[in-house]
Structure formats: C-alpha cells, structure tokens
Amino acid sequence: MWMQQEIALKARPRGFHLITDEIEDALAGLGDIQTGLVSVFIKHTSASLTINENADPTVRADFESFFNHAVPEDAPYYQHVFEGSDDMPAHLKSSLLGPSVQIPVTRGRLNLGTWQGIYLCEHRNHGGSRRLVITVNGE
Amino acid sequence: MWMQQEIALKARPRGFHLITDEIEDALAGLGDIQTGLVSVFIKHTSASLTINENADPTVRADFESFFNHAVPEDAPYYQHVFEGSDDMPAHLKSSLLGPSVQIPVTRGRLNLGTWQGIYLCEHRNHGGSRRLVITVNGE
Amino acid sequence: MWMQQEIALKARPRGFHLITDEIEDALAGLGDIQTGLVSVFIKHTSASLTINENADPTVRADFESFFNHAVPEDAPYYQHVFEGSDDMPAHLKSSLLGPSVQIPVTRGRLNLGTWQGIYLCEHRNHGGSRRLVITVNGE
C-alpha cells in the first residue's frame, strides 16, 4: 500500500520547530498499516528536517545557537553572498541536517522513541511556507 | 515482502562502535530478497547511526575526538544543561549524524561497499541499552 | 514494482558536483511509477551524497570551503593518518553528509523542489570513480 501527499507548513521564524503533530495529522490512513515506513521530504535547500528531543524547548533553542556558531554568517570565504547573510549558512545547515527523515510504522503508528519528535529546521530569517512530501509504504 | 523487528543493543561506552554483525544477525530472512532496502532506525535522541570505515579502529577513535571538538560540552550559550555536560552535545551529535541508515539489498545481502560498516554512535557517558527498529522491504 | 541498478560515476576532483542528470538518466523506467521512492546509496566511506541548490556554482564552491574549515586536515588528535592528510577528514565529512538520499517519486518523476539538485560530495583529492546503488520502489 502506497500513500503520498504534499503539504504546506505555515511560515515559521528562523529556528527549530516541533512538527510531529502536523505530520501525524496528515497521516490519517496510517492505522491500516501493520508494518511500513514513512518518508518525509522537504522540497527546499534552506530548511531541513531532523528528529530530536520532543519535550524541553531549550533543546530547540540550543540547536539554533549551536548551528549559528558552527556555520557562521559572513564567513570571509563565502562567494554566494547576494541573497543575504543568512542564505549560504542556510544551505550548509540544510545539508548537515538533511532534507528527509524515515520513520518506521508499526501497528498503525509512527514507531518513534518516547522522546523523539520531528523538527522543522528553518534556517532563513524569512523562509515562508515550506512544502513537504509525505510518502507512506507498508502492508 | 515486509519484515520488521525491534532489537536492543547491549550498553556500550561513549564512542563509535561497529554493529554490522549484530544487524546482519537480526536479518535472518534477508536471503529471500532479491532486491530491496533495509532501514535501521534508533529510537533515541542522544545516540545515532552512521556508515563508515569498517577496518581500522583508529577511525572510530578519531570520530569521537572530532565530534568532541566540533560539539563542545558546557558551551556558554547552552540552556539545556540539567541532565549533565554530555547531554546537550549528545542531542546535537545525534542530529548531525542522524537517527537512521538505509541500505540496499541485492541478491539476499546488504549491498555495502567493501569498507563500509554500520556504526552505533553512543554520545552519552552512560547511555545504556539502545533500541533499534529494523525494517526490511523487498521482493 | 522494484528496480535496482549499480552505476559508476566518472572520477571527479575533490569538491561538490551536481549529478542530478546522471541519476535521472539511470532512471529510465521511472515513468511507469505513479507513487514511490528512489534511494541513492554510495558504496564508499570518503565520498557522500546530499541535496542542495542546483543553480549557482558558487554554492558548491562554498560547500567545499566550509567543510574544509569545519573538518580540518592534520588535526593534532587524529590517529588515522597513514592514508594522507585528506583521508580522515574525508571519512568525517562523509558521515556528516551521509551515504544516501531518499527522494519521492510522483507521477513518474523525481519530486524535487525547483532549486534542489543531487550532489556527489567528493572528499578525497584523487577519489577515482564512485559506485552508486539506485533503488526504485513504487506502484
């Protein structure tokens, strides 16, 4: 069984945002799947997806701080600078974190660990709405 | 054909550990699959999975050294500090490396390169046993 | 429906290279798939795959500059040094970026965003030809 849909996330400020609920809302037919996989793919090069701690918002704040230190704005060696100081770092952060997550499905539910949630990683100052393709495959 | 199981890895010290053999041991039915994919997913936010060099243990030692330099403990800007100095770095390292690996299956075997092995990346000092979901899909 | 093939990319210099066209050329049968996923896996530990901006070559140049700063050659703590100054950094960069990409298929085409392309990330000075396993699953 295959299901696929494209959804648009509302625009969010730069930072790391829990979107597990929005993904689960889009997975209405998941209950029919005993065993499978969900792939969530973001169609952008300046925002990314990851899975991390779902409880304490300071974890997400520390992600933003760390990645701003690890991937500086205005590095003297950047050549791709004409779209703003936040643009080239956004491309780099996107590839460090990656454009997709794959999550097992077990007995009709995402089989995440207790503390795992899905993050939208918004790396632009004004990234706008972001499009995701959610693909479910299972039996 | 779908197969899925959840396994518990024994507790390991902080560092990078080859677990290819344990994954292959869990894949007893793989010989029936001519073409497919294996997904291995870790249900934690302070340990991760990656694929890298399977021969020289100094590669794994250098991974531990590098990630300790790249993701410092006790960075002055961390807010999420109440679970210990190794906790916030563990979350960050987990997302840099990622919670899952996808490996092609060809003629009943994991189609890894000669030098590729699967690493458990244990980022906590005392992470304990780690749970993996292994999902096989193929024909 | 499953399709799988192994292809060899021509040798390329160290750096980040767009290979979307080569992947699409290998996906001749994709038009029959309404909904599915493509997995591209690199069988090496010193080169990797990612998805990022497909238009401006300075983005790829900045990727090379950034990763050379973030993952230094000849770090004093490296133990795995006998294969050259570019070797251990290549292993680390490979795991930071990852060995595979997963891309949704929609109505017979890779469902990439407008600005997304597939990068071969060649981290060795003389990496030679690189082997990919491309697996398609869909209906």
Coordinates of C-alpha atoms in Angstrom, one line a residue:
Chain A
M1 CA 0.0 0.0 0.0
W2 CA 1.3 3.4 -1.0
M3 CA 0.0 6.8 0.1
Q4 CA 1.6 10.2 -0.8
Q5 CA 0.7 13.7 -0.2
E6 CA 2.2 17.2 -0.4
I7 CA 1.5 19.6 2.4
A8 CA 2.5 23.2 3.1
L9 CA 3.7 24.1 6.6
K10 CA 2.8 27.6 7.8
A11 CA 5.7 30.1 7.8
R12 CA 7.8 30.0 10.9
P13 CA 10.6 32.1 12.3
R14 CA 14.2 31.0 12.0
G15 CA 14.8 28.2 14.5
F16 CA 13.9 24.7 15.3
H17 CA 10.2 23.7 15.5
L18 CA 8.4 20.6 16.5
I19 CA 6.0 19.4 13.7
T20 CA 5.2 15.9 14.8
D21 CA 1.5 16.7 15.3
E22 CA 1.2 18.2 11.8
I23 CA 2.9 15.1 10.3
E24 CA 0.6 12.8 12.2
D25 CA -2.5 14.8 11.2
A26 CA -1.5 14.3 7.6
L27 CA -1.2 10.5 8.2
A28 CA -4.9 9.7 8.6
G29 CA -4.7 6.4 6.8
L30 CA -1.8 5.1 8.8
G31 CA -4.0 2.9 11.0
D32 CA -4.4 0.4 8.2
I33 CA -0.7 -0.3 8.0
Q34 CA 0.7 -3.0 10.2
T35 CA 4.4 -2.7 9.1
G36 CA 5.9 0.0 6.9
L37 CA 7.9 3.2 6.6
V38 CA 7.1 6.9 6.3
S39 CA 9.4 9.2 4.4
V40 CA 9.1 13.0 5.0
F41 CA 10.9 15.1 2.4
I42 CA 11.3 18.9 2.4
K43 CA 11.4 20.5 -1.1
H44 CA 13.8 23.3 -0.1
T45 CA 17.5 23.9 0.2
S46 CA 17.5 26.4 3.1
A47 CA 15.3 24.4 5.6
S48 CA 15.7 20.8 6.7
L49 CA 14.2 18.1 8.8
T50 CA 15.6 16.1 11.8
I51 CA 14.4 14.0 14.7
N52 CA 15.3 15.0 18.3
E53 CA 14.1 15.7 21.8
N54 CA 10.4 16.5 21.9
A55 CA 9.9 17.8 25.4
D56 CA 12.1 20.7 26.5
P57 CA 12.0 23.8 24.3
T58 CA 15.5 24.8 25.4
V59 CA 16.9 21.9 23.4
R60 CA 15.5 23.6 20.2
A61 CA 16.9 26.9 21.3
D62 CA 20.3 25.3 21.9
F63 CA 20.1 23.8 18.4
E64 CA 19.7 27.3 16.9
S65 CA 22.6 28.6 19.0
F66 CA 24.9 25.7 18.2
F67 CA 24.3 25.8 14.4
N68 CA 24.8 29.6 14.3
H69 CA 28.2 29.1 15.9
A70 CA 29.1 26.1 13.8
V71 CA 28.0 27.6 10.5
P72 CA 28.9 31.3 10.7
E73 CA 27.2 34.1 8.7
D74 CA 29.5 36.3 6.6
A75 CA 32.5 33.9 6.6
P76 CA 35.2 35.7 4.6
Y77 CA 35.5 32.8 2.1
Y78 CA 31.8 32.7 1.1
Q79 CA 31.2 33.6 -2.6
H80 CA 27.5 33.0 -2.6
V81 CA 26.5 36.2 -0.7
F82 CA 24.0 38.1 -2.9
E83 CA 20.9 36.6 -1.2
G84 CA 21.8 37.9 2.3
S85 CA 23.9 36.9 5.3
D86 CA 21.5 34.1 6.3
D87 CA 21.4 32.4 2.8
M88 CA 24.7 30.5 2.5
P89 CA 24.6 29.3 6.1
A90 CA 21.1 28.1 5.5
H91 CA 22.2 25.9 2.6
L92 CA 25.0 24.4 4.7
K93 CA 22.9 23.7 7.7
S94 CA 20.3 22.1 5.4
S95 CA 22.8 19.5 4.2
L96 CA 24.3 19.0 7.6
L97 CA 20.8 18.0 8.9
G98 CA 19.4 16.6 5.7
P99 CA 16.2 17.0 3.7
S100 CA 14.4 13.9 4.8
V101 CA 13.5 11.6 7.7
Q102 CA 12.5 8.0 7.5
I103 CA 10.4 6.6 10.3
P104 CA 9.2 3.0 10.8
V105 CA 5.5 2.3 11.1
T106 CA 4.4 -0.5 13.5
R107 CA 0.8 -1.5 14.1
G108 CA -0.7 1.7 12.6
R109 CA 1.6 4.2 14.3
L110 CA 4.9 6.0 13.9
N111 CA 7.3 3.9 15.9
L112 CA 9.2 6.8 17.4
G113 CA 11.0 6.6 20.8
T114 CA 9.3 8.2 23.8
W115 CA 11.4 11.4 23.5
Q116 CA 11.6 11.7 19.7
G117 CA 9.8 14.4 17.7
I118 CA 10.1 15.6 14.2
Y119 CA 11.8 19.1 13.8
L120 CA 11.4 21.6 11.0
C121 CA 14.7 23.3 10.9
E122 CA 14.1 26.8 9.5
H123 CA 17.4 28.3 8.6
R124 CA 16.3 31.5 6.8
N125 CA 15.2 34.7 8.6
H126 CA 12.0 34.8 6.4
G127 CA 11.7 31.4 4.8
G128 CA 8.0 31.5 4.3
S129 CA 5.8 28.4 4.0
R130 CA 7.7 25.1 3.4
R131 CA 6.4 22.2 1.3
L132 CA 6.8 18.6 2.4
V133 CA 6.2 15.4 0.6
I134 CA 5.0 12.6 2.9
T135 CA 5.2 9.1 1.4
V136 CA 3.9 6.0 3.2
N137 CA 4.6 2.5 2.1
G138 CA 3.5 -0.6 4.0
E139 CA 1.2 -3.5 4.4
Chain B
M1 CA 7.7 -8.7 1.4
W2 CA 8.0 -6.8 4.7
M3 CA 9.9 -7.8 7.8
Q4 CA 10.3 -5.7 10.9
Q5 CA 11.8 -6.2 14.3
E6 CA 12.9 -4.3 17.3
I7 CA 16.2 -5.2 18.9
A8 CA 18.0 -4.0 22.0
L9 CA 21.8 -3.4 21.7
K10 CA 23.8 -4.0 24.8
A11 CA 25.1 -0.9 26.6
R12 CA 28.3 0.4 25.2
P13 CA 30.7 3.2 26.4
R14 CA 30.6 6.6 24.8
G15 CA 32.2 6.4 21.3
F16 CA 31.7 4.9 17.9
H17 CA 31.1 1.1 17.6
L18 CA 30.8 -1.2 14.7
I19 CA 27.5 -3.1 14.8
T20 CA 27.3 -4.5 11.3
D21 CA 27.4 -8.1 12.6
E22 CA 24.5 -7.5 15.0
I23 CA 22.4 -6.0 12.3
E24 CA 23.2 -8.9 9.9
D25 CA 22.4 -11.4 12.7
A26 CA 18.9 -9.8 13.0
L27 CA 18.4 -10.2 9.3
A28 CA 18.0 -13.9 9.1
G29 CA 15.3 -13.8 6.4
L30 CA 17.2 -11.5 4.1
G31 CA 18.3 -14.3 1.8
D32 CA 14.8 -14.5 0.3
I33 CA 15.0 -10.9 -1.0
Q34 CA 16.4 -10.3 -4.5
T35 CA 16.0 -6.6 -4.5
G36 CA 15.1 -4.3 -1.6
L37 CA 16.0 -1.9 1.1
V38 CA 16.8 -2.2 4.8
S39 CA 16.1 0.7 7.1
V40 CA 17.7 0.8 10.6
F41 CA 16.2 3.4 13.0
I42 CA 17.4 4.2 16.5
K43 CA 14.7 5.2 19.0
H44 CA 16.8 7.7 20.9
T45 CA 17.9 11.3 20.8
S46 CA 21.3 11.0 22.3
A47 CA 22.7 8.2 20.1
S48 CA 22.8 7.9 16.3
L49 CA 23.7 5.7 13.4
T50 CA 26.1 6.2 10.5
I51 CA 28.0 4.2 8.0
N52 CA 31.8 4.4 7.7
E53 CA 35.1 2.6 7.6
N54 CA 34.9 -0.9 9.0
A55 CA 38.5 -1.9 9.4
D56 CA 40.8 0.4 11.4
P57 CA 39.6 1.2 14.9
T58 CA 41.5 4.5 14.9
V59 CA 38.9 5.8 12.5
R60 CA 36.3 5.3 15.2
A61 CA 38.6 6.9 17.8
D62 CA 39.1 9.9 15.6
F63 CA 35.3 10.2 15.1
E64 CA 35.0 10.5 18.9
S65 CA 37.7 13.1 19.1
F66 CA 36.4 15.1 16.2
F67 CA 32.9 15.3 17.4
N68 CA 34.0 16.3 20.9
H69 CA 35.9 19.2 19.3
A70 CA 33.1 20.2 16.9
V71 CA 30.3 19.9 19.5
P72 CA 31.7 21.2 22.8
E73 CA 30.5 20.4 26.3
D74 CA 29.5 23.3 28.5
A75 CA 29.2 25.8 25.7
P76 CA 28.3 29.1 27.5
Y77 CA 25.2 29.5 25.4
Y78 CA 23.6 26.1 26.2
Q79 CA 20.4 26.4 28.2
H80 CA 19.6 22.7 28.4
V81 CA 22.2 21.8 31.0
F82 CA 20.3 20.0 33.8
E83 CA 21.0 16.4 32.5
G84 CA 24.8 16.8 32.6
S85 CA 27.6 18.1 30.4
D86 CA 27.3 15.3 27.9
D87 CA 23.6 15.6 27.3
M88 CA 23.1 18.7 25.0
P89 CA 26.2 17.7 22.9
A90 CA 24.6 14.2 22.6
H91 CA 21.4 15.7 21.1
L92 CA 23.4 17.8 18.6
K93 CA 25.7 15.0 17.5
S94 CA 22.6 12.8 17.1
S95 CA 21.1 15.1 14.6
L96 CA 24.4 15.8 12.8
L97 CA 24.8 12.1 12.2
G98 CA 21.1 11.1 12.0
P99 CA 18.8 8.5 13.5
S100 CA 18.7 6.1 10.6
V101 CA 20.5 4.4 7.8
Q102 CA 19.1 3.0 4.6
I103 CA 21.0 0.2 2.9
P104 CA 20.2 -1.5 -0.4
V105 CA 19.6 -5.3 -0.5
T106 CA 20.9 -7.1 -3.6
R107 CA 20.6 -10.9 -4.1
G108 CA 19.9 -11.6 -0.4
R109 CA 22.7 -9.5 1.1
L110 CA 23.3 -5.9 2.3
N111 CA 24.9 -4.2 -0.6
L112 CA 27.5 -2.3 1.3
G113 CA 30.9 -1.3 -0.2
T114 CA 33.9 -3.3 0.8
W115 CA 35.0 -0.8 3.5
Q116 CA 31.5 0.2 4.8
G117 CA 30.3 -0.8 8.2
I118 CA 27.3 0.3 10.4
Y119 CA 28.3 2.4 13.4
L120 CA 26.4 2.9 16.6
C121 CA 27.3 6.4 17.7
E122 CA 26.9 6.5 21.5
H123 CA 27.1 10.1 22.6
R124 CA 26.2 9.7 26.3
N125 CA 28.7 8.7 29.0
H126 CA 26.2 6.1 30.3
G127 CA 23.7 5.7 27.6
G128 CA 22.6 2.2 28.5
S129 CA 21.0 -0.3 26.1
R130 CA 19.8 1.2 22.8
R131 CA 16.7 0.1 20.8
L132 CA 16.7 -0.2 17.0
V133 CA 13.8 -0.8 14.6
I134 CA 15.0 -2.8 11.6
T135 CA 12.6 -2.8 8.7
V136 CA 13.1 -4.8 5.5
N137 CA 11.1 -4.3 2.3
G138 CA 11.8 -6.1 -0.9
E139 CA 10.9 -8.8 -3.3
Chain C
M1 CA 7.5 -2.6 -8.5
W2 CA 11.2 -2.7 -7.8
M3 CA 14.1 -1.6 -9.9
Q4 CA 17.7 -1.5 -8.9
Q5 CA 21.0 -0.9 -10.6
E6 CA 24.6 -0.1 -9.7
I7 CA 26.3 2.7 -11.7
A8 CA 29.8 4.0 -11.7
L9 CA 30.3 7.8 -11.7
K10 CA 33.3 9.1 -13.6
A11 CA 36.2 10.3 -11.4
R12 CA 35.8 13.9 -10.3
P13 CA 38.1 16.3 -8.5
R14 CA 37.7 17.0 -4.8
G15 CA 34.6 19.2 -4.3
F16 CA 30.8 19.2 -4.7
H17 CA 29.3 18.1 -8.0
L18 CA 25.8 18.2 -9.4
I19 CA 24.8 14.7 -10.6
T20 CA 21.1 15.0 -10.9
D21 CA 21.2 14.4 -14.7
E22 CA 23.2 11.2 -14.3
I23 CA 20.8 9.9 -11.7
E24 CA 17.8 10.8 -13.9
D25 CA 19.5 9.1 -16.9
A26 CA 19.8 5.9 -14.9
L27 CA 16.0 6.1 -14.1
A28 CA 14.7 5.2 -17.5
G29 CA 11.7 3.2 -16.1
L30 CA 10.6 5.8 -13.7
G31 CA 7.8 7.0 -15.9
D32 CA 5.8 3.9 -15.0
I33 CA 5.7 4.8 -11.3
Q34 CA 2.8 6.9 -10.1
T35 CA 3.9 7.0 -6.4
G36 CA 7.2 5.8 -5.0
L37 CA 10.6 6.5 -3.6
V38 CA 14.1 6.5 -5.0
S39 CA 17.1 5.6 -2.8
V40 CA 20.6 6.5 -4.0
F41 CA 23.4 4.9 -1.9
I42 CA 27.1 5.5 -2.3
K43 CA 29.3 2.5 -1.6
H44 CA 32.2 4.5 -0.2
T45 CA 33.4 6.0 3.1
S46 CA 35.2 9.0 1.7
A47 CA 32.6 10.4 -0.6
S48 CA 28.9 11.2 0.2
L49 CA 25.6 12.4 -1.2
T50 CA 23.4 15.3 -0.4
I51 CA 20.7 17.5 -1.9
N52 CA 21.2 21.3 -2.3
E53 CA 21.0 24.3 -4.5
N54 CA 21.2 23.3 -8.2
A55 CA 21.8 26.7 -9.9
D56 CA 24.7 28.8 -8.7
P57 CA 28.1 27.0 -8.8
T58 CA 29.4 29.3 -6.0
V59 CA 27.2 27.4 -3.6
R60 CA 29.1 24.2 -4.3
A61 CA 32.4 26.1 -4.0
D62 CA 31.3 27.5 -0.6
F63 CA 30.4 23.9 0.5
E64 CA 34.0 22.9 -0.2
S65 CA 35.4 25.9 1.7
F66 CA 33.1 25.4 4.6
F67 CA 33.7 21.7 5.1
N68 CA 37.5 22.3 4.8
H69 CA 37.2 24.8 7.7
A70 CA 34.8 22.7 9.8
V71 CA 36.8 19.4 9.3
P72 CA 40.5 20.3 9.3
E73 CA 43.3 18.3 7.8
D74 CA 46.1 17.2 10.1
A75 CA 44.2 17.8 13.3
P76 CA 46.8 17.1 16.1
Y77 CA 44.4 14.5 17.6
Y78 CA 43.9 12.3 14.5
Q79 CA 45.4 8.8 14.8
H80 CA 44.3 7.5 11.4
V81 CA 46.8 9.4 9.3
F82 CA 48.7 6.9 7.2
E83 CA 46.5 7.3 4.1
G84 CA 47.2 11.0 3.7
S85 CA 46.0 14.3 5.1
D86 CA 42.8 14.2 3.1
D87 CA 41.7 10.8 4.3
M88 CA 40.4 11.1 7.9
P89 CA 38.6 14.4 7.0
A90 CA 37.0 12.6 4.1
H91 CA 35.6 9.9 6.5
L92 CA 34.2 12.6 8.8
K93 CA 32.7 14.7 6.0
S94 CA 31.1 11.5 4.6
S95 CA 29.2 10.8 7.8
L96 CA 28.3 14.5 8.4
L97 CA 26.6 14.5 4.9
G98 CA 25.6 10.9 4.8
P99 CA 25.9 8.0 2.3
S100 CA 22.4 8.1 0.8
V101 CA 19.5 10.3 -0.3
Q102 CA 15.8 9.3 -0.5
I103 CA 13.6 11.2 -3.0
P104 CA 9.9 10.9 -3.5
V105 CA 8.6 9.9 -6.9
T106 CA 5.3 11.5 -8.1
R107 CA 3.6 10.8 -11.4
G108 CA 6.8 9.3 -13.0
R109 CA 9.2 12.0 -11.9
L110 CA 11.6 12.8 -9.0
N111 CA 9.6 15.1 -6.9
L112 CA 12.4 17.6 -6.1
G113 CA 11.9 21.2 -5.3
T114 CA 12.6 23.7 -8.0
W115 CA 16.1 24.5 -6.6
Q116 CA 17.1 21.1 -5.5
G117 CA 19.8 19.0 -7.1
I118 CA 21.7 15.9 -6.1
Y119 CA 25.3 16.4 -5.1
L120 CA 28.2 14.0 -5.3
C121 CA 30.5 15.2 -2.4
E122 CA 34.0 14.0 -3.3
H123 CA 36.1 14.4 -0.2
R124 CA 39.4 12.8 -1.5
N125 CA 42.0 14.5 -3.6
H126 CA 42.0 11.5 -6.0
G127 CA 38.9 9.5 -5.2
G128 CA 38.5 7.9 -8.6
S129 CA 35.3 6.5 -9.9
R130 CA 32.5 6.2 -7.3
R131 CA 29.8 3.4 -7.3
L132 CA 26.2 4.1 -6.6
V133 CA 23.3 1.8 -6.0
I134 CA 20.0 3.3 -7.2
T135 CA 16.9 1.5 -5.9
V136 CA 13.4 2.4 -7.0
N137 CA 10.2 1.2 -5.3
G138 CA 6.7 2.2 -6.2
E139 CA 3.5 1.4 -8.0

